[in-house]
Short mmCIF file of C-alpha atoms in Angstrom, two decimals:
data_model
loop_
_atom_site.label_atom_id
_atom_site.label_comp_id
_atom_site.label_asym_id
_atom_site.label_seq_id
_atom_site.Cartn_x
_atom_site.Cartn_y
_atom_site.Cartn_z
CA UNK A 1478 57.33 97.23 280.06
CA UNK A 1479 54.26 99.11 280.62
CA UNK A 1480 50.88 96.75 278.40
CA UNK A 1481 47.09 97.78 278.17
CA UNK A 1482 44.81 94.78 278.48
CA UNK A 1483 41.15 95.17 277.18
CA UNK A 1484 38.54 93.95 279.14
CA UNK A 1485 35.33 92.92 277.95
CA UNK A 1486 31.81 94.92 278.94
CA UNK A 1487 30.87 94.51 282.08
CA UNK A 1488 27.85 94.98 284.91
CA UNK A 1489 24.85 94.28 282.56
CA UNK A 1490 21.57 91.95 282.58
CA UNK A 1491 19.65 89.84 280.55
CA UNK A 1492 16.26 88.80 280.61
CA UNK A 1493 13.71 87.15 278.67
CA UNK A 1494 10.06 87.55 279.17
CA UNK A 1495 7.23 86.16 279.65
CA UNK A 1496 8.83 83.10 280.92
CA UNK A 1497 6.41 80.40 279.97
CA UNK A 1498 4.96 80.97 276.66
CA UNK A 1499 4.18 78.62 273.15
CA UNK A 1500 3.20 77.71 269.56
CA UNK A 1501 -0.30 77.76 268.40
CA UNK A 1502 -2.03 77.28 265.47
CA UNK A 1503 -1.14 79.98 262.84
CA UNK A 1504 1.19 83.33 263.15
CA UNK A 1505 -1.69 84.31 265.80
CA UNK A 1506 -1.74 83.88 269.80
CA UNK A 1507 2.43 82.26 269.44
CA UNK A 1508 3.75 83.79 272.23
CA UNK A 1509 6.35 86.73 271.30
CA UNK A 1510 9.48 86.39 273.95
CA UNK A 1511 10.90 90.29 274.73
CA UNK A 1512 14.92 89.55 274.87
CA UNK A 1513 16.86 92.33 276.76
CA UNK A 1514 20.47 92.89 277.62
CA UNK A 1515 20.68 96.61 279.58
CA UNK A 1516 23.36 98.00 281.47
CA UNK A 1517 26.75 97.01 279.90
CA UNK A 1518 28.97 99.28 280.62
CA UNK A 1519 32.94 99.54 278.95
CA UNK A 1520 35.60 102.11 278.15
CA UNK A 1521 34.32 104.93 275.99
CA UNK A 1522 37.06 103.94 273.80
CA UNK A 1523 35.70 100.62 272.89
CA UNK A 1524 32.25 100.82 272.28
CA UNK A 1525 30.13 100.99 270.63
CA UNK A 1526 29.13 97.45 272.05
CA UNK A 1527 27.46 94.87 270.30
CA UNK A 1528 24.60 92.27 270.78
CA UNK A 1529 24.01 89.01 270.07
CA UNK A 1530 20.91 87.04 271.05
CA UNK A 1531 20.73 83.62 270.92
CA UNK A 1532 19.22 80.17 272.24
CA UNK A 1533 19.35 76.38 271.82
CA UNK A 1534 17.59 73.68 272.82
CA UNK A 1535 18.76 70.61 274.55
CA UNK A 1536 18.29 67.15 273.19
CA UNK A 1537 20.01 63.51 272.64
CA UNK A 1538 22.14 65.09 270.17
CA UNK A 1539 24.51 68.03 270.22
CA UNK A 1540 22.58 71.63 271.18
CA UNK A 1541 22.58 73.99 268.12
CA UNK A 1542 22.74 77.53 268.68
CA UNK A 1543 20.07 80.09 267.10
CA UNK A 1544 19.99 83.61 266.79
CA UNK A 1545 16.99 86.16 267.62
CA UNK A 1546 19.40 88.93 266.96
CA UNK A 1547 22.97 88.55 265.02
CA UNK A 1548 25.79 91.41 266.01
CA UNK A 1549 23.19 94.60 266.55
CA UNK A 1550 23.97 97.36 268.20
CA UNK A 1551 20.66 97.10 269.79
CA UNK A 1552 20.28 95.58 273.08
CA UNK A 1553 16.75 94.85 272.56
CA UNK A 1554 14.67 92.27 270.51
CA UNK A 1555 11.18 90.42 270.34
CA UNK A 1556 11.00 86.85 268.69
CA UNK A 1557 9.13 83.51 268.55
CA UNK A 1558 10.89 80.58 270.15
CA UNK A 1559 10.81 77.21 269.05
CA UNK A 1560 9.20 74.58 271.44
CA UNK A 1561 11.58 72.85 273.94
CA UNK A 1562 11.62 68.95 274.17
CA UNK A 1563 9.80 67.44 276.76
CA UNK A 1564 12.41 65.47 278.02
CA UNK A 1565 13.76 68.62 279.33
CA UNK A 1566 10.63 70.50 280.56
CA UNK A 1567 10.33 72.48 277.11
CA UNK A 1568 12.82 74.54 278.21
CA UNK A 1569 14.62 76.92 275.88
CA UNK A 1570 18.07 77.88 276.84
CA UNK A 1571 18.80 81.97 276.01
CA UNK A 1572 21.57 84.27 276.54
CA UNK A 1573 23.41 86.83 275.17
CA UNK A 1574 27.17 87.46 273.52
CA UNK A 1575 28.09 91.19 274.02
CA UNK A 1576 31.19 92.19 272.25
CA UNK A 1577 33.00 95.95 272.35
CA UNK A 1578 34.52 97.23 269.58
CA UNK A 1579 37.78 95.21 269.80
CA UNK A 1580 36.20 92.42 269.90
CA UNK A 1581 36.43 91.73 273.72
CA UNK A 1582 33.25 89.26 274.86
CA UNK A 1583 31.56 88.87 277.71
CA UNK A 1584 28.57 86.64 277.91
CA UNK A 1585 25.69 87.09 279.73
CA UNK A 1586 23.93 84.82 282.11
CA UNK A 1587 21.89 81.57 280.97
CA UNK A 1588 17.76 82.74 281.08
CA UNK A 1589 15.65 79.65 280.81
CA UNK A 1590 12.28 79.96 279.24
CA UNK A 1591 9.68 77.33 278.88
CA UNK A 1592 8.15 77.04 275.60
CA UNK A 1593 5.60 74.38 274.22
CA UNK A 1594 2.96 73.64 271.36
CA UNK A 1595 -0.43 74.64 271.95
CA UNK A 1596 -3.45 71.79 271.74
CA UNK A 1597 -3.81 71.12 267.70
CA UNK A 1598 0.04 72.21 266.52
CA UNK A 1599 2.33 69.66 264.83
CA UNK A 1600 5.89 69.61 265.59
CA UNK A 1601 6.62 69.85 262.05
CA UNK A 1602 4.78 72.94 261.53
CA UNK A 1603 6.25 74.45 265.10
CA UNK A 1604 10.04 73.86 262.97
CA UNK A 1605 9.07 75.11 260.30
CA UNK A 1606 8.10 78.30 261.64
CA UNK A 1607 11.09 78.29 263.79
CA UNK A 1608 13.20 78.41 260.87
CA UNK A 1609 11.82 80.61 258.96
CA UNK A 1610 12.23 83.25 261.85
CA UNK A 1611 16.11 82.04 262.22
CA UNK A 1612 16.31 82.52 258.74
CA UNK A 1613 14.62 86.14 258.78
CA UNK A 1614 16.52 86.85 261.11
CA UNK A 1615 19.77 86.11 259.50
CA UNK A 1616 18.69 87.72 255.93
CA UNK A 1617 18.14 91.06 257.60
CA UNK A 1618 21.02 91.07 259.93
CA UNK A 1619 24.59 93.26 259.14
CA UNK A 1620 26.36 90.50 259.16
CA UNK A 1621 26.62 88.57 255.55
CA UNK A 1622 28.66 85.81 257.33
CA UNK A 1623 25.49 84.52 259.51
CA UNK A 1624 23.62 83.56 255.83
CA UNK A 1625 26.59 81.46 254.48
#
């Protein structure tokens, strides 16, 4: 018996940049983070490939993933990030889901980026914004399912 076995893409990167960055006061001087996921590489006969960008933040409770990008076939995005906590350095945990077209998934490599208010910003107005950018992000995607 002779079977075919799809493997998922392979041989890319991901990287966020800059690495430090922050809230401030306002949509101006909030640092934008550049998300990229080149190089993955599959069969001709399952792409296109798709990408999904996403982060979470660690916490006492369970970490809650977020997207910057929902099932694109763009490998490329620029967002806002929400601060980290400080019991964990303000880091913010990203990395990317890239799928073919069978739905075979491999996922990229963790990229930590640390990300904290600015002097004068309340954490209630740093969540705020944060969601409003998650939900942007999910109103303009392709994919009805991520605004259920």
């Amino acid at each position: 018996m002779f079977m075919v076995v799809n493997s998922p893409p392979a041989l890319g990167s991901f990287s966020v940049t800059p690495t430090t960055g922050g809230i401030a006061s306002g949509s101006n001087g909030s640092t934008v983070f550049f998300f990229s996921a080149p190089d993955w590489l599959d069969e001709a006969t399952d792409l296109p490939l798709t990408y999904e960008l996403l982060y979470f933040i660690t916490n006492t409770t369970a970490p809650t993933l977020s997207p910057v990008q929902v099932k694109s076939q763009n490998s490329i995005a620029n967002s806002k990030l929400p601060p980290g906590v400080q019991s964990s350095r303000f880091i913010v945990f990203n990395f990317a889901n890239i799928r073919d077209s069978f739905d075979a998934l491999a996922v990229s490599e963790t990229v930590e980026v640390e990300s904290q208010l600015q002097a004068g910003v309340s954490a209630t107005d740093a969540v705020a914004s944060a969601l409003a950018e998650s939900l942007d992000t999910a109103l303009n995607s392709a994919d009805s399912s991520v605004v259920a």
